Amino acid sequence: MTELIDLAVTDHLLSTTRAVRKRLDLERPVEREVLLDCLRLATQAPTGSNSQGWRWVVVFDADKRARLGELYRAGGEAYLRAAGATASPNAQQARVQESARYLMDVIDRVPVLVIPCIEGRITDLRHAAAFFGSIHPAVWSFQLALRSRGLGSVWTTFHLAYEREAAELLGIPDSVTQAAMLPVAYTIGTDFRPAKRRPVEEITYWNTWGDTLGPGE
Ligand SMILES: Cc1cc2nc3c(=O)[nH]c(=O)nc-3n(C[C@H](O)[C@H](O)[C@H](O)COP(=O)(O)O)c2cc1C
């Protein structure tokens, strides 16, 4: 039997899974079970050599979230300072920065912080693609699974400036790499829309770099 996947539902999920910051519901608790369901789906993602080195640190503990919040804010301040020093943002970048600042203010009130980790450390940058390629697909699957259940998240990396401090706090061994930190909560409303992106026809090249036209049909 051919198994058909509902395209309308799939495309809606893929095109409306947004970086959610201001619409994270800071009051509604998140159940452990829903996170496990989403993580179970996430571990269907591919990994290099099927290594499956992912580990997920789920932080509900308020004191630990507060400390992670401090690390996040410190990393975020440095990032935004550097971004401000190099260029004046366009309107869209300014909106993202304002939203990022909001998240910095409330991050320790987000009910759950999920830190996706991967076993190993990068010793050779030639391996970076395979290394992070073995955790990033699972992280995105996790975010899609959250969205389909009425929860939201945003991929963040600010706290990684203090990865060691976070590892100490959470007991993460030196041999493991933190890939991101996802604040997770139910969303306030579920009506997210596709974002404006550069037309795919402009960024897709046919046979030769830069050839956006190709040989024709
Ligand atoms: C690798 C990566 C790192 C990111 N780091 C942060 C971060 O530290 N803080 C934050 O607020 N957003 C962070 N983001 C979220 C981006 O700002 C967001 O994905 C982008 O603006 C697109 O949002 P949209 O899909 O809702 O349009 C990160 C995203 C990625 C992919």
Coordinates of N, CA, C and O and ligand atoms in Angstrom, one line a residue, residues 17-21 72 92 96 99-100 103 136 154-159 195 197, ligand 1:
T17 N 6.7 26.9 11.3 CA 7.4 26.7 12.6 C 8.5 27.8 12.7 O 9.5 27.8 12.1
R18 N 8.1 28.8 13.5 CA 8.8 30.0 13.7 C 9.7 30.0 14.9 O 9.5 29.2 15.8
A19 N 10.6 31.0 15.0 CA 11.4 31.3 16.2 C 10.4 32.0 17.1 O 10.0 33.1 16.8
V20 N 10.0 31.3 18.2 CA 8.9 31.9 19.1 C 9.6 32.5 20.3 O 10.3 31.7 21.0
R21 N 9.4 33.7 20.6 CA 10.0 34.3 21.8 C 8.9 35.0 22.6 O 8.6 34.7 23.7
Y72 N 23.0 33.1 29.6 CA 22.4 33.5 28.3 C 22.4 35.0 28.1 O 22.8 35.5 27.1
Q92 N 14.1 44.5 9.6 CA 13.9 43.1 10.0 C 14.9 42.7 11.1 O 14.5 42.1 12.1
V96 N 14.2 41.5 15.0 CA 14.8 40.2 15.6 C 15.5 40.6 16.9 O 15.4 39.9 17.9
S99 N 13.2 41.4 19.7 CA 12.6 40.1 20.2 C 13.6 39.3 21.0 O 13.3 38.7 22.0
A100 N 14.9 39.3 20.5 CA 16.0 38.6 21.2 C 16.2 39.2 22.6 O 16.4 38.5 23.6
L103 N 13.5 38.0 24.9 CA 13.8 36.7 25.5 C 14.9 36.7 26.5 O 14.8 36.0 27.5
H136 N 21.9 18.7 14.5 CA 21.0 19.7 14.1 C 19.7 19.2 13.5 O 18.6 19.7 13.8
V154 N 12.7 28.4 20.4 CA 13.5 29.1 19.5 C 14.9 28.6 19.6 O 15.4 28.3 20.7
W155 N 15.6 28.4 18.5 CA 17.0 27.9 18.5 C 17.8 29.0 19.1 O 17.9 30.1 18.6
T156 N 18.5 28.8 20.2 CA 19.4 29.8 20.7 C 20.8 29.3 20.9 O 21.0 28.1 21.2
T157 N 21.8 30.2 20.9 CA 23.2 29.8 21.0 C 23.9 30.7 22.0 O 25.1 30.5 22.2
F158 N 23.3 31.8 22.5 CA 24.0 32.8 23.3 C 24.7 32.2 24.5 O 25.8 32.6 24.8
H159 N 24.1 31.2 25.1 CA 24.7 30.7 26.4 C 26.0 30.0 26.1 O 26.8 29.7 27.0
A195 N 7.3 32.9 7.0 CA 8.1 34.2 7.0 C 8.5 34.6 5.6 O 8.4 33.8 4.7
R197 N 11.0 35.3 3.0 CA 12.4 34.8 2.7 C 12.8 35.2 1.3 O 11.9 35.5 0.4
Ligands
LIG1 C1 22.3 28.6 14.7 C2 21.2 29.5 15.2 C3 21.5 30.3 16.3 C4 20.5 31.2 16.9 N1 20.8 31.8 18.1 C5 19.8 32.6 18.6 C6 20.0 33.2 19.9 O1 21.0 32.9 20.6 N2 19.0 33.9 20.4 C7 17.8 34.2 19.8 O2 17.0 34.9 20.3 N3 17.6 33.6 18.5 C8 18.6 32.8 18.0 N4 18.3 32.2 16.8 C9 17.0 32.4 16.1 C10 17.1 33.2 14.8 O3 17.1 34.5 15.1 C11 15.8 32.8 14.0 O4 15.8 31.5 13.7 C12 15.7 33.7 12.7 O5 15.5 35.0 13.1 C13 14.5 33.2 11.8 O6 13.4 33.3 12.5 P1 12.0 32.8 11.8 O7 12.2 31.4 11.3 O8 10.9 32.9 12.9 O9 11.7 33.8 10.7 C14 19.3 31.3 16.2 C15 19.0 30.5 15.1 C16 19.9 29.6 14.6 C17 19.6 28.8 13.4

